[in-house]
mmCIF file of N, CA and C and ligand atoms in Angstrom:
data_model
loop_
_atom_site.group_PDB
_atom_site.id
_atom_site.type_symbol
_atom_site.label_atom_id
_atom_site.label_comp_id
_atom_site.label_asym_id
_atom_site.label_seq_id
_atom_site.Cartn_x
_atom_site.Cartn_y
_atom_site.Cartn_z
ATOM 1 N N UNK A 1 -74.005 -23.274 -11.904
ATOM 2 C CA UNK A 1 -73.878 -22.747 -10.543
ATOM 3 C C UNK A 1 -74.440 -23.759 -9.553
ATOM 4 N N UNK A 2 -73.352 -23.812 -8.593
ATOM 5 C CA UNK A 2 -74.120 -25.074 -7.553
ATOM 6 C C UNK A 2 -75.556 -24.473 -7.019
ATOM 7 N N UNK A 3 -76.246 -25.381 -6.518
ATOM 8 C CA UNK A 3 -77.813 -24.688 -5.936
ATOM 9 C C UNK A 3 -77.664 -24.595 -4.389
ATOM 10 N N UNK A 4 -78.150 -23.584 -4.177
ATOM 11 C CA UNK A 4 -77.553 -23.486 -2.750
ATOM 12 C C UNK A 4 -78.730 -22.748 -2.422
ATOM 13 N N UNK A 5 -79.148 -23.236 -0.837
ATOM 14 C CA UNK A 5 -80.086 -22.259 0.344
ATOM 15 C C UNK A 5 -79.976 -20.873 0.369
ATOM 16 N N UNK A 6 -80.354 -20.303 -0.597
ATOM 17 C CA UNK A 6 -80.234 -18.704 -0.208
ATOM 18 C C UNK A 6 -80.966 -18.382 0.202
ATOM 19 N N UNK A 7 -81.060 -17.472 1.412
ATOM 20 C CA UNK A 7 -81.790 -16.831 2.487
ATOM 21 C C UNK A 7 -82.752 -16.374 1.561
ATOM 22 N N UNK A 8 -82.887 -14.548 0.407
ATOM 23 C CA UNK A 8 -83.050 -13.630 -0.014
ATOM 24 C C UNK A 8 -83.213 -14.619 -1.248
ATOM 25 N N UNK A 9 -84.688 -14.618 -1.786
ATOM 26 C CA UNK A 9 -84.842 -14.734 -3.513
ATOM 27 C C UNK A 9 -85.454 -13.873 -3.896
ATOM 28 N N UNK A 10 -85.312 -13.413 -5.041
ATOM 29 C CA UNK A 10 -86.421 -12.443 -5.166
ATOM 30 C C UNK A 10 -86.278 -12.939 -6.907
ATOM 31 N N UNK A 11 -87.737 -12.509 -7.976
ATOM 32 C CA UNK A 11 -87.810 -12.428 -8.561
ATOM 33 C C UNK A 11 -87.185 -11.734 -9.778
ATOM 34 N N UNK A 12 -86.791 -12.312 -11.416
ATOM 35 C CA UNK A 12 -85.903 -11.284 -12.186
ATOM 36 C C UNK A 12 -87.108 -9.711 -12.240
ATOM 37 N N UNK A 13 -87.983 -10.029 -11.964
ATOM 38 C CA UNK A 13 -88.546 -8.048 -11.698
ATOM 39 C C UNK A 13 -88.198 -7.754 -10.908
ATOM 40 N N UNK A 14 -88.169 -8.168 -9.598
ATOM 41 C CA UNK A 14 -87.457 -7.629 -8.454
ATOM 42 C C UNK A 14 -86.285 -6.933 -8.402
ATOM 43 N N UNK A 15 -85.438 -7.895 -8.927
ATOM 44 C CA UNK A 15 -83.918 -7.391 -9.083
ATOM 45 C C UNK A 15 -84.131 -6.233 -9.999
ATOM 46 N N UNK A 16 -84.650 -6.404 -11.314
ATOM 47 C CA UNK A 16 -84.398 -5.370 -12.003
ATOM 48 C C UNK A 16 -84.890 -3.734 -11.376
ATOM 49 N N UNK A 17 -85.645 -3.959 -10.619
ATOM 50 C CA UNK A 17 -86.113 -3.092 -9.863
ATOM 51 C C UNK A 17 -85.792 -2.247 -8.879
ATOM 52 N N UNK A 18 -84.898 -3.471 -8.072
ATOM 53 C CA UNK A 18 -83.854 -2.687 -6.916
ATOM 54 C C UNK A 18 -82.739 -2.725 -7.311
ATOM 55 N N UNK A 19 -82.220 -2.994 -8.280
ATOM 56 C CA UNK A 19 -80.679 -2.606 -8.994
ATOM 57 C C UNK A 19 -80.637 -1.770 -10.191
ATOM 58 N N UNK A 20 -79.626 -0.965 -10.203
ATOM 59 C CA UNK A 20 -79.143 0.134 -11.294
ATOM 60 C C UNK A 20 -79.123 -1.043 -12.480
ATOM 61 N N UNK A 21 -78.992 -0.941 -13.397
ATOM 62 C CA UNK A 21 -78.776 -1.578 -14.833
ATOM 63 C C UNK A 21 -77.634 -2.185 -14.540
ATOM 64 N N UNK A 22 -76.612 -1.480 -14.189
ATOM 65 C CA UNK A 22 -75.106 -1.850 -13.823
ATOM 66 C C UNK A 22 -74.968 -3.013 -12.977
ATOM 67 N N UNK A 23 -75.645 -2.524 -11.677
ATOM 68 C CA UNK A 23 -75.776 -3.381 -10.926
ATOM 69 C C UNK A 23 -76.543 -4.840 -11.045
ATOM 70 N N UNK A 24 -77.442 -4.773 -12.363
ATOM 71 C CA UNK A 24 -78.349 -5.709 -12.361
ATOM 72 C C UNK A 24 -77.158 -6.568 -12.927
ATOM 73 N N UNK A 25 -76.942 -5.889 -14.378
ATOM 74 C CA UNK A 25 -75.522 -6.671 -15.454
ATOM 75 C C UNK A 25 -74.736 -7.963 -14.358
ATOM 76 N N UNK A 26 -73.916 -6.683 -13.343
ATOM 77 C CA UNK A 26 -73.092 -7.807 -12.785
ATOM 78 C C UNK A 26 -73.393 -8.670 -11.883
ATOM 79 N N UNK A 27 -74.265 -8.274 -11.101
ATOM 80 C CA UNK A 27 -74.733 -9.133 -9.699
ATOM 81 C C UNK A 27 -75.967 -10.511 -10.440
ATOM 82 N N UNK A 28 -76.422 -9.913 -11.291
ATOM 83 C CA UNK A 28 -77.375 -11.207 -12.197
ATOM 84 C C UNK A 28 -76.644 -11.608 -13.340
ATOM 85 N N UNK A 29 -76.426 -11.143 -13.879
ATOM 86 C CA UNK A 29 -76.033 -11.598 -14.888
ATOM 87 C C UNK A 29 -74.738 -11.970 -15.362
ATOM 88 N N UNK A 30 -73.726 -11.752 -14.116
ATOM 89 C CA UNK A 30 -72.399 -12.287 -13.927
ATOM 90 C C UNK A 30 -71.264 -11.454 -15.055
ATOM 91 N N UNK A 31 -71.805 -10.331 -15.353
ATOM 92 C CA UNK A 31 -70.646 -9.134 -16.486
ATOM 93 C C UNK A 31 -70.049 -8.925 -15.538
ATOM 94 N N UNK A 32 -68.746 -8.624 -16.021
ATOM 95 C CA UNK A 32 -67.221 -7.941 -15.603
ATOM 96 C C UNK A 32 -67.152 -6.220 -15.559
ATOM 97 N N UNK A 33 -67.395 -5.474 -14.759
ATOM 98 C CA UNK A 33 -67.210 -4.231 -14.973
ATOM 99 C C UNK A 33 -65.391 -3.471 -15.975
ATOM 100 N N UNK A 34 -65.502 -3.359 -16.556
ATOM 101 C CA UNK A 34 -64.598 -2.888 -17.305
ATOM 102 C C UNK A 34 -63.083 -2.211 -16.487
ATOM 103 N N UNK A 35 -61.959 -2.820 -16.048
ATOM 104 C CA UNK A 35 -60.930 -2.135 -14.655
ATOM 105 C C UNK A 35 -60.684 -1.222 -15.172
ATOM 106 N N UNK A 36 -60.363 -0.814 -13.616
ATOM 107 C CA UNK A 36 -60.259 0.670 -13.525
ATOM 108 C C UNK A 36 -61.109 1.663 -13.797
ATOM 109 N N UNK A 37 -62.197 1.028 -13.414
ATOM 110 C CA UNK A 37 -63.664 1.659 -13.939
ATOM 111 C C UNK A 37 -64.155 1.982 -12.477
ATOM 112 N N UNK A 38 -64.192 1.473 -11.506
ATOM 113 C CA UNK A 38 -65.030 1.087 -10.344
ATOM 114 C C UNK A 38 -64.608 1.876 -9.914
ATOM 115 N N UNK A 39 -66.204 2.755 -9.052
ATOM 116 C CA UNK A 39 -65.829 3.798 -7.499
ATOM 117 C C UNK A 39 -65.087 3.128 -6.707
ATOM 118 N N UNK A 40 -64.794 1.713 -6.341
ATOM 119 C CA UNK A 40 -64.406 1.368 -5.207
ATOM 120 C C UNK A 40 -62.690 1.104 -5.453
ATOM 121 N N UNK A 41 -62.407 0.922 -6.444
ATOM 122 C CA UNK A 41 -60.830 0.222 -6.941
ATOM 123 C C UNK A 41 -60.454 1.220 -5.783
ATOM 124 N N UNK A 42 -60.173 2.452 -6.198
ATOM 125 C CA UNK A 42 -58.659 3.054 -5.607
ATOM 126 C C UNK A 42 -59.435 3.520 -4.348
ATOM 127 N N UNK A 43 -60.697 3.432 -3.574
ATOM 128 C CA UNK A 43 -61.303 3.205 -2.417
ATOM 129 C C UNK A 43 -59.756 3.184 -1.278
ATOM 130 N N UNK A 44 -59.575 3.756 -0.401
ATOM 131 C CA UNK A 44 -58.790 3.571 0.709
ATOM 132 C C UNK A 44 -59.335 4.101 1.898
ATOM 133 N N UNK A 45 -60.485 4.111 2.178
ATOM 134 C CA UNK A 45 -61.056 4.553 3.173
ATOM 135 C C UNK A 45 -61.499 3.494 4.631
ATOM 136 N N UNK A 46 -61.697 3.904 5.906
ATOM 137 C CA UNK A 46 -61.620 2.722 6.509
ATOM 138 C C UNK A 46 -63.419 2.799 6.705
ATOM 139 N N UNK A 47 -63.599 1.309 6.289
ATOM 140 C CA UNK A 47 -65.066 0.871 6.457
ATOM 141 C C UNK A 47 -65.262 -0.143 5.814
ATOM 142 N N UNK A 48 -66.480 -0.531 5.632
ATOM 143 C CA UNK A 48 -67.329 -2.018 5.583
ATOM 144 C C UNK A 48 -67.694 -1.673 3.598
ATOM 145 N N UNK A 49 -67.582 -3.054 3.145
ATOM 146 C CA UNK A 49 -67.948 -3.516 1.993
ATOM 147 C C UNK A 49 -69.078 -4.239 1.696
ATOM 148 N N UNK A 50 -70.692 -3.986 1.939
ATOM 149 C CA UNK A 50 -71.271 -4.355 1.924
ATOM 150 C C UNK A 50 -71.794 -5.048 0.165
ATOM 151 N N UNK A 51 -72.768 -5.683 0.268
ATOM 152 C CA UNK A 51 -73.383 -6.290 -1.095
ATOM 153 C C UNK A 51 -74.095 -5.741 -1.312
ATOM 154 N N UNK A 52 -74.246 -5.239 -2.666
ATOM 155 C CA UNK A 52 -75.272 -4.514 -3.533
ATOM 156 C C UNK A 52 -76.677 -4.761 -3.008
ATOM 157 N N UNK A 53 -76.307 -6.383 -3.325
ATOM 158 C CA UNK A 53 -77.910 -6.766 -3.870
ATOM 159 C C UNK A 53 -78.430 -6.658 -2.616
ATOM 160 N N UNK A 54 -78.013 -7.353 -1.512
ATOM 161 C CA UNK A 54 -78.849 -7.828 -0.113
ATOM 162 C C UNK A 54 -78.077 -6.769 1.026
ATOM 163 N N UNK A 55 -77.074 -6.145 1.187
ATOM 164 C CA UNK A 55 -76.626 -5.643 2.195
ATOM 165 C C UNK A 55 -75.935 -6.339 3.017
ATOM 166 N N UNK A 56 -75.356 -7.539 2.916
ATOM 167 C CA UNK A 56 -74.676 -8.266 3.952
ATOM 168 C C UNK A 56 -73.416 -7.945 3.832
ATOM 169 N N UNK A 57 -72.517 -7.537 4.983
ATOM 170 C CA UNK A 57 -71.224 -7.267 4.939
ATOM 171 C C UNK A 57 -70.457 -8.170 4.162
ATOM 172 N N UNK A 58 -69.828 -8.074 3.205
ATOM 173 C CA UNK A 58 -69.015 -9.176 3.147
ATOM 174 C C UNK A 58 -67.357 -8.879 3.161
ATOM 175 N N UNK A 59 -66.634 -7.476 2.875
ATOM 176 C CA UNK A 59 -65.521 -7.405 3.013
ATOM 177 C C UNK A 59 -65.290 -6.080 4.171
ATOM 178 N N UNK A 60 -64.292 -6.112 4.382
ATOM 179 C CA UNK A 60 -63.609 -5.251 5.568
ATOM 180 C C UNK A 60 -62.265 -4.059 4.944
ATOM 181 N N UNK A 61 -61.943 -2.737 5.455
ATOM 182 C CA UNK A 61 -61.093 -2.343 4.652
ATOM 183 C C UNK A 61 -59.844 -2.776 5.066
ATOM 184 N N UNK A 62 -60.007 -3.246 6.006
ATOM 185 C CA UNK A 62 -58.386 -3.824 6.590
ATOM 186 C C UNK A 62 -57.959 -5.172 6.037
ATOM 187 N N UNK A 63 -58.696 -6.006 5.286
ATOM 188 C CA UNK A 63 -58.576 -7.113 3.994
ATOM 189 C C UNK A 63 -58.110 -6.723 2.439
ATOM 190 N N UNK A 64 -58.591 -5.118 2.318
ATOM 191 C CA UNK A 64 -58.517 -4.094 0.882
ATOM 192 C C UNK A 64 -56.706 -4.169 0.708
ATOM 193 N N UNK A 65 -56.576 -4.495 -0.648
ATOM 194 C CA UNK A 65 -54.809 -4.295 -1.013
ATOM 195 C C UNK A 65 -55.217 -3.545 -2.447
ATOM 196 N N UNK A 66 -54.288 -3.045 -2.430
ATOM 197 C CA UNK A 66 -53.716 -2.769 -3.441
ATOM 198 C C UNK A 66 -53.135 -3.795 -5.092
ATOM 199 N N UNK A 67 -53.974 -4.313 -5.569
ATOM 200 C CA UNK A 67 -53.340 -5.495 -6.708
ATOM 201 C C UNK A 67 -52.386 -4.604 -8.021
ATOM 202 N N UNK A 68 -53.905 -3.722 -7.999
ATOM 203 C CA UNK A 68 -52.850 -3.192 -9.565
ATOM 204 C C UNK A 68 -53.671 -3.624 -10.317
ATOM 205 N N UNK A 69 -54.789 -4.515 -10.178
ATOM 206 C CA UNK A 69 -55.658 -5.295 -11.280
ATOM 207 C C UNK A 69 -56.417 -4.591 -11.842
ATOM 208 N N UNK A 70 -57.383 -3.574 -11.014
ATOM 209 C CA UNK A 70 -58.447 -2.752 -11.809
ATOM 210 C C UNK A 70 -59.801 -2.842 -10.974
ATOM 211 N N UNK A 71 -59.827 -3.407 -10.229
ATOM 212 C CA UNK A 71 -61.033 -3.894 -9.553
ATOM 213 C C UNK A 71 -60.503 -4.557 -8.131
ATOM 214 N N UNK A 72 -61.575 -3.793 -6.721
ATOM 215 C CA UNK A 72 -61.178 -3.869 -5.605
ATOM 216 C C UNK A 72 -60.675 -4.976 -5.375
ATOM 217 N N UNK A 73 -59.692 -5.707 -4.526
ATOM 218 C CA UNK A 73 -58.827 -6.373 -3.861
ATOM 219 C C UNK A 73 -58.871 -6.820 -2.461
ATOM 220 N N UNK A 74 -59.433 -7.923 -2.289
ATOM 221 C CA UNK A 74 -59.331 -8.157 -0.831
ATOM 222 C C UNK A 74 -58.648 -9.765 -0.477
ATOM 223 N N UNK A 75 -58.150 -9.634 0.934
ATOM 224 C CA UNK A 75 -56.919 -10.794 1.143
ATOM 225 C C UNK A 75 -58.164 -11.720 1.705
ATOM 226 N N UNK A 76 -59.293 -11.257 2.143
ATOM 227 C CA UNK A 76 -59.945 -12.544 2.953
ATOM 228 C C UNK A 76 -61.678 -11.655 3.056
ATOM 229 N N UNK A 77 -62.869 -12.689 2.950
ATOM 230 C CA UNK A 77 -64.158 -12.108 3.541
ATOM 231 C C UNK A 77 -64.292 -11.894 4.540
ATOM 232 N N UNK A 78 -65.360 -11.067 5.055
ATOM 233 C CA UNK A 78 -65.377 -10.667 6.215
ATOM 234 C C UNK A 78 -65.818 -11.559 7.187
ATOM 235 N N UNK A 79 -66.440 -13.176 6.751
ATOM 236 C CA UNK A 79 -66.314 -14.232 7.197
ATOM 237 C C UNK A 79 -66.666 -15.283 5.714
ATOM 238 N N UNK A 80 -65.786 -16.490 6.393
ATOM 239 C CA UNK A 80 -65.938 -17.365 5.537
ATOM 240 C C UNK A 80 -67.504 -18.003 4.936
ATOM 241 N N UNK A 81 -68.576 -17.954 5.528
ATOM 242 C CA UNK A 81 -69.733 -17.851 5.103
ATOM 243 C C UNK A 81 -70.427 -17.033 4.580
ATOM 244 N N UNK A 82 -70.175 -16.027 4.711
ATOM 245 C CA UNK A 82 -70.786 -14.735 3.616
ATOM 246 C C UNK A 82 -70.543 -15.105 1.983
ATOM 247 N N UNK A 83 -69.578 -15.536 1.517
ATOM 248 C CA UNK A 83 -69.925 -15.651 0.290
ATOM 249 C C UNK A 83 -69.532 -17.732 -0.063
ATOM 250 N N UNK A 84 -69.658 -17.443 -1.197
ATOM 251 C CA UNK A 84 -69.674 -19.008 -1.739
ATOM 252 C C UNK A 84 -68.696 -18.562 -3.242
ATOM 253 N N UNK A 85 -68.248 -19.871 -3.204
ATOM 254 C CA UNK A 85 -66.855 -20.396 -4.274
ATOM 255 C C UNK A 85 -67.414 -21.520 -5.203
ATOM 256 N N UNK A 86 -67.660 -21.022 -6.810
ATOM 257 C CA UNK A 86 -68.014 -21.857 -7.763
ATOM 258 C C UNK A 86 -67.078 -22.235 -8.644
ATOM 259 N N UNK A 87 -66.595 -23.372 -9.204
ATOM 260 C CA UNK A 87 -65.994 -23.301 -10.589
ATOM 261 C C UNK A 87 -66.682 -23.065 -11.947
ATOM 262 N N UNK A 88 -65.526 -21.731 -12.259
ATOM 263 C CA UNK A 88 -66.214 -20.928 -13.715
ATOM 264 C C UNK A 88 -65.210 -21.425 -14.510
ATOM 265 N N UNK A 89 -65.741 -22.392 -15.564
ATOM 266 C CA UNK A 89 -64.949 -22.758 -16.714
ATOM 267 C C UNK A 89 -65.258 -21.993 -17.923
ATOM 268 N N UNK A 90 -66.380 -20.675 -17.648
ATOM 269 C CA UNK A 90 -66.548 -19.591 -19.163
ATOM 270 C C UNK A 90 -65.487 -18.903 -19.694
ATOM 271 N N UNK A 91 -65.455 -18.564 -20.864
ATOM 272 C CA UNK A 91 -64.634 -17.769 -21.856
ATOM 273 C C UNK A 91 -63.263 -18.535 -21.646
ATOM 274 N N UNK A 92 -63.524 -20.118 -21.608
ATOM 275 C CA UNK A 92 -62.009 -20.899 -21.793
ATOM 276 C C UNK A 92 -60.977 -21.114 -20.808
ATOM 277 N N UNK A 93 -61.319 -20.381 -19.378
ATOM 278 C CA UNK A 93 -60.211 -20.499 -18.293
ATOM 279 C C UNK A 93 -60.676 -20.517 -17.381
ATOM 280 N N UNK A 94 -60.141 -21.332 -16.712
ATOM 281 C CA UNK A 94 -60.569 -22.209 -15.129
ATOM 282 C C UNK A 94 -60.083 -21.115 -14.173
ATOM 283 N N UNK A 95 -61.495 -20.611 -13.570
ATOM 284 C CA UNK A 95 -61.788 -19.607 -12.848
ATOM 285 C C UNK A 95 -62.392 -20.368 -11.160
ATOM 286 N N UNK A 96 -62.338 -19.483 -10.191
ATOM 287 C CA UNK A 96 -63.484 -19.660 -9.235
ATOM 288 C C UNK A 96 -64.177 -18.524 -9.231
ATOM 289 N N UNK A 97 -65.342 -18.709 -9.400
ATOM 290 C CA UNK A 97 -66.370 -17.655 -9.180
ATOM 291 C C UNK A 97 -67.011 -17.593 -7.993
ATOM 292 N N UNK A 98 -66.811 -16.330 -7.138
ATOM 293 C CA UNK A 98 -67.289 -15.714 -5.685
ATOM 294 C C UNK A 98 -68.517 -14.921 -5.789
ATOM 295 N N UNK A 99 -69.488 -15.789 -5.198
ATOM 296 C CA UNK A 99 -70.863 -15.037 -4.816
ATOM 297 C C UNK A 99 -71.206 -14.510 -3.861
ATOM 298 N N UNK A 100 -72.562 -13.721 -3.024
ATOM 299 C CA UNK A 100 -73.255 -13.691 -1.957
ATOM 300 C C UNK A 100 -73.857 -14.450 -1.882
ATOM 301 N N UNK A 101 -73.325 -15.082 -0.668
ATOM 302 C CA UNK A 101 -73.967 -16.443 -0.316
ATOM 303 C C UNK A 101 -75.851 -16.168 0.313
ATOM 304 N N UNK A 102 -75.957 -15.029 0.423
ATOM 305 C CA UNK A 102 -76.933 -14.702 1.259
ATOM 306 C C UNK A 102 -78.553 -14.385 -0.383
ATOM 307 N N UNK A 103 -77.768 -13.665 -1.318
ATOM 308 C CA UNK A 103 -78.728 -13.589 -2.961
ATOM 309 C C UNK A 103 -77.877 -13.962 -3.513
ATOM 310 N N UNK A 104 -77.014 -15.187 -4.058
ATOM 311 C CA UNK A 104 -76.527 -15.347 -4.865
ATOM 312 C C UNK A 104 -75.806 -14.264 -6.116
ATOM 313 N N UNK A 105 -75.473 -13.141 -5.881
ATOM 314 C CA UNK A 105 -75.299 -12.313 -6.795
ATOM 315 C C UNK A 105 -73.925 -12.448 -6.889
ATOM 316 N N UNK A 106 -73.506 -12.214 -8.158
ATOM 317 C CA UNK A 106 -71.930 -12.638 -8.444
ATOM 318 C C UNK A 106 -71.242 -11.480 -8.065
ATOM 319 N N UNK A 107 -70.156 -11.500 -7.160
ATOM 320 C CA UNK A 107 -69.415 -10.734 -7.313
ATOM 321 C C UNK A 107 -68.002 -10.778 -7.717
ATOM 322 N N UNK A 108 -67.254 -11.547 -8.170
ATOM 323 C CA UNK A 108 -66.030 -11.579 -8.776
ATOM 324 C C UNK A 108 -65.126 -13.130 -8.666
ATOM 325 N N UNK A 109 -64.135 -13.232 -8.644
ATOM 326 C CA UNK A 109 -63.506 -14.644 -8.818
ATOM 327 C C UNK A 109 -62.600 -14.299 -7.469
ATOM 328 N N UNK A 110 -62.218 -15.230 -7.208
ATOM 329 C CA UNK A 110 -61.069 -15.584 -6.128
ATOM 330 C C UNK A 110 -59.704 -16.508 -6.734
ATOM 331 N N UNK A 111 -58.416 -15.527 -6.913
ATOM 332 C CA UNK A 111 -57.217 -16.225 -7.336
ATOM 333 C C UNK A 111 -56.479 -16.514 -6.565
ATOM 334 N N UNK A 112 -55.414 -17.444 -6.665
ATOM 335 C CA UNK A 112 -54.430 -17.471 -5.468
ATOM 336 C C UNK A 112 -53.161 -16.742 -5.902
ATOM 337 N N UNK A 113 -53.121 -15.477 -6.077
ATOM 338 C CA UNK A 113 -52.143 -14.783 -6.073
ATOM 339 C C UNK A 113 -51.951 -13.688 -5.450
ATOM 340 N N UNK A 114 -52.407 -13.803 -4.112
ATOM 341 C CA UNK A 114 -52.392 -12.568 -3.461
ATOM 342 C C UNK A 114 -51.292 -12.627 -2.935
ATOM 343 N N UNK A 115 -51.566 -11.582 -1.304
ATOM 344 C CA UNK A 115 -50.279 -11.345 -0.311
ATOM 345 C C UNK A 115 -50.338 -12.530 0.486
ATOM 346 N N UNK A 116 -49.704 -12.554 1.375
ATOM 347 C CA UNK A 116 -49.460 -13.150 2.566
ATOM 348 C C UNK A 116 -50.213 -12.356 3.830
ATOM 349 N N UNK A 117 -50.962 -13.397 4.628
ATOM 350 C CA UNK A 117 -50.776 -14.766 4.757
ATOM 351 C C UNK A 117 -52.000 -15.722 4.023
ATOM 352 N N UNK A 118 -52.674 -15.152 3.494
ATOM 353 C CA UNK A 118 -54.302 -15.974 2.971
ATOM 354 C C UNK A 118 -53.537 -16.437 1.661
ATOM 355 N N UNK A 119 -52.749 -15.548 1.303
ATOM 356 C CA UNK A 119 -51.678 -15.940 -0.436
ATOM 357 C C UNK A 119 -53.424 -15.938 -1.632
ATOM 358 N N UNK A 120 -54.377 -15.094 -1.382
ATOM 359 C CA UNK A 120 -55.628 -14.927 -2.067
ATOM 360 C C UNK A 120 -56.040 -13.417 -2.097
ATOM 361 N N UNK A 121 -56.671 -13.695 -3.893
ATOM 362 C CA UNK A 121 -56.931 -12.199 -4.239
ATOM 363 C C UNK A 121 -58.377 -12.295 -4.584
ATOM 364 N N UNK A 122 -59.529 -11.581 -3.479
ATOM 365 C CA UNK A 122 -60.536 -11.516 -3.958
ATOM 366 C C UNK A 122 -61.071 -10.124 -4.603
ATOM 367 N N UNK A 123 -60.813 -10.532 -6.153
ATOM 368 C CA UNK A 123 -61.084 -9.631 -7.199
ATOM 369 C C UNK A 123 -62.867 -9.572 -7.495
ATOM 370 N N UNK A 124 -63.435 -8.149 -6.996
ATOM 371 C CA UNK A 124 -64.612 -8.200 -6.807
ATOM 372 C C UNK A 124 -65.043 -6.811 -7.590
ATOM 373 N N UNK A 125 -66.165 -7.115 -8.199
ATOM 374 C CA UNK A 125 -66.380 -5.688 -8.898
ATOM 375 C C UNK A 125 -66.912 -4.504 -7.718
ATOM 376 N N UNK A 126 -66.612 -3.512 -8.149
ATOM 377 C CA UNK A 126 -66.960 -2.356 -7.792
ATOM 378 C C UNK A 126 -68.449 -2.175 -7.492
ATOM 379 N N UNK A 127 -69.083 -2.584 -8.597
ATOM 380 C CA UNK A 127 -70.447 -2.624 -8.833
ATOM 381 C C UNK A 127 -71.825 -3.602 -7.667
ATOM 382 N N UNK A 128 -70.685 -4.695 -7.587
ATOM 383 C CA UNK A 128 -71.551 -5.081 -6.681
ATOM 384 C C UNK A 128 -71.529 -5.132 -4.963
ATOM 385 N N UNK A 129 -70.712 -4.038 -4.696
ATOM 386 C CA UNK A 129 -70.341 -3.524 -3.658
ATOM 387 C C UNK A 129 -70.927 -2.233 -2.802
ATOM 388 N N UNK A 130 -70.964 -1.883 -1.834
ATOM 389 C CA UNK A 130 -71.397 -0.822 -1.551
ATOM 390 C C UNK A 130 -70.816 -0.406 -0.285
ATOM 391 N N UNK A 131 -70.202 0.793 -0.111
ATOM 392 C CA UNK A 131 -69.653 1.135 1.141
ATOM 393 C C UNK A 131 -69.894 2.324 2.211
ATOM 394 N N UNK A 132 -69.289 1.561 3.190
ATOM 395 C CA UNK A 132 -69.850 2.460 4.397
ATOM 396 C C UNK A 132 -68.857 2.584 4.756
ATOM 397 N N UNK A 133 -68.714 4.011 4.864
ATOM 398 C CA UNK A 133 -67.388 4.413 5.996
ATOM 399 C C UNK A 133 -67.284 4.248 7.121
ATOM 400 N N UNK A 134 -66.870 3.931 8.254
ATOM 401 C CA UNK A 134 -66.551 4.061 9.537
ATOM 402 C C UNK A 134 -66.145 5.220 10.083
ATOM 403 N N UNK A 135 -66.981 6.173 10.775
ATOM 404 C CA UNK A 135 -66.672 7.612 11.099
ATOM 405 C C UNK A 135 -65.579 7.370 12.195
ATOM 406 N N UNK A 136 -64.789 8.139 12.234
ATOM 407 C CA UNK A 136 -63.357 8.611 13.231
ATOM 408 C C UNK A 136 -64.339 8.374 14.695
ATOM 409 N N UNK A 137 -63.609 7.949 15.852
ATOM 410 C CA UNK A 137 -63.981 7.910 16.861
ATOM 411 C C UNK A 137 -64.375 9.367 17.304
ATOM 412 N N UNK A 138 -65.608 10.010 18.135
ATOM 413 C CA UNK A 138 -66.030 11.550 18.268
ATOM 414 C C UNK A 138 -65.133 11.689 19.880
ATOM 415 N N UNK A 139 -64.177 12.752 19.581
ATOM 416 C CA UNK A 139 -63.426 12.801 21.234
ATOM 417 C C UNK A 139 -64.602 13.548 21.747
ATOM 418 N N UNK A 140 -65.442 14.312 21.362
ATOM 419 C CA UNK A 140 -66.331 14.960 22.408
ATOM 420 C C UNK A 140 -66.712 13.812 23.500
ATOM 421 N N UNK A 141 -66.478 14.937 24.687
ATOM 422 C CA UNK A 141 -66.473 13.954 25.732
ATOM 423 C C UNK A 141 -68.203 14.498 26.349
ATOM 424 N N UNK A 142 -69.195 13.531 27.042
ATOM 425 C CA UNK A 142 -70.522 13.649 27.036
ATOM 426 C C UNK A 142 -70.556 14.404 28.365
ATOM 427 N N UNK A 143 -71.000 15.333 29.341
ATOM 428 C CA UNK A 143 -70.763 15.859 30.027
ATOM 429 C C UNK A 143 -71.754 15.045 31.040
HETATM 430 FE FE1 LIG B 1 -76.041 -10.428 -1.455
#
C-alpha cells in the first residue's frame, strides 16, 4: 500500500474498538464482504455515503447504479480527494484498490466498466459504508 498523509491514525486497539468485527475485517484488514450480502447493495434511497471508519462523505446517491455485482455501485466519489487508488495484484488479478483517503480503510476496487460518462464502477463494500438519508424538503411553511 502506497504510504500516504492520513489525517485520522489510530491504533489496531482503536479500530478494533470502534468497529463491528465486520467492519474491522473489511476496512483493516481489506476482506470482501460476501455479494449480495450488504445493507447498502439494493440501497435506493436519496442521501450521503459516508465511511465507516472516519465519517467522511465519500459517495453521493445520485453517483449509486445499479451493476448487478452484489455490492454498492457508484459512477464517481463524492470528490476526487476523498479516497485514494492503489494497485492490488492479490489473489492473481490486477486490481485497483479504493481507500479513505482520510483512515486509510479499504473500501473496495475501482473498474472501468461502468456507465457513461466516468465509464467507472466503484465497487465498494457495504460494510464500510454508512448512510444518511436526506430528509424530503419540510413544506411547513414557518409562520
Ligand atoms: Fe475513512
Amino acid at each position: 500500500m502506497t504510504e500516504t498523509a492520513q489525517e485520522m491514525v489510530r491504533s489496531d486497539a482503536e479500530w478494533r474498538a470502534h468497529l463491528t468485527p465486520e467492519q474491522y475485517r473489511i476496512l483493516r484488514e481489506k476482506d470482501t464482504e460476501r455479494p449480495f450480502t450488504g445493507a447498502l447493495t439494493q440501497n435506493h434511497e436519496t442521501g450521503d455515503y459516508h465511511c465507516a471508519g472516519c465519517g467522511t462523505l465519500l459517495f453521493m446517491s445520485g453517483a449509486k447504479f445499479d451493476s448487478g455485482c452484489g455490492w454498492p455501485s457508484f459512477m464517481i466519489p463524492a470528490d476526487s480527494k476523498v479516497v485514494e487508488e492503489h494497485e492490488d495484484i492479490s489473489f492473481g488479478m490486477r486490481r485497483v484498490e479504493v481507500t479513505c483517503a482520510r483512515c486509510g480503510g479499504h473500501l473496495g476496487h475501482v473498474f472501468p466498466d461502468g456507465p457513461k460518462p466516468t465509464g467507472l464502477r466503484y465497487c465498494i463494500n457495504s460494510a464500510s459504508l454508512t448512510f444518511t438519508r436526506q430528509e424530503p424538503h419540510s413544506t411547513n411553511q414557518e409562520p
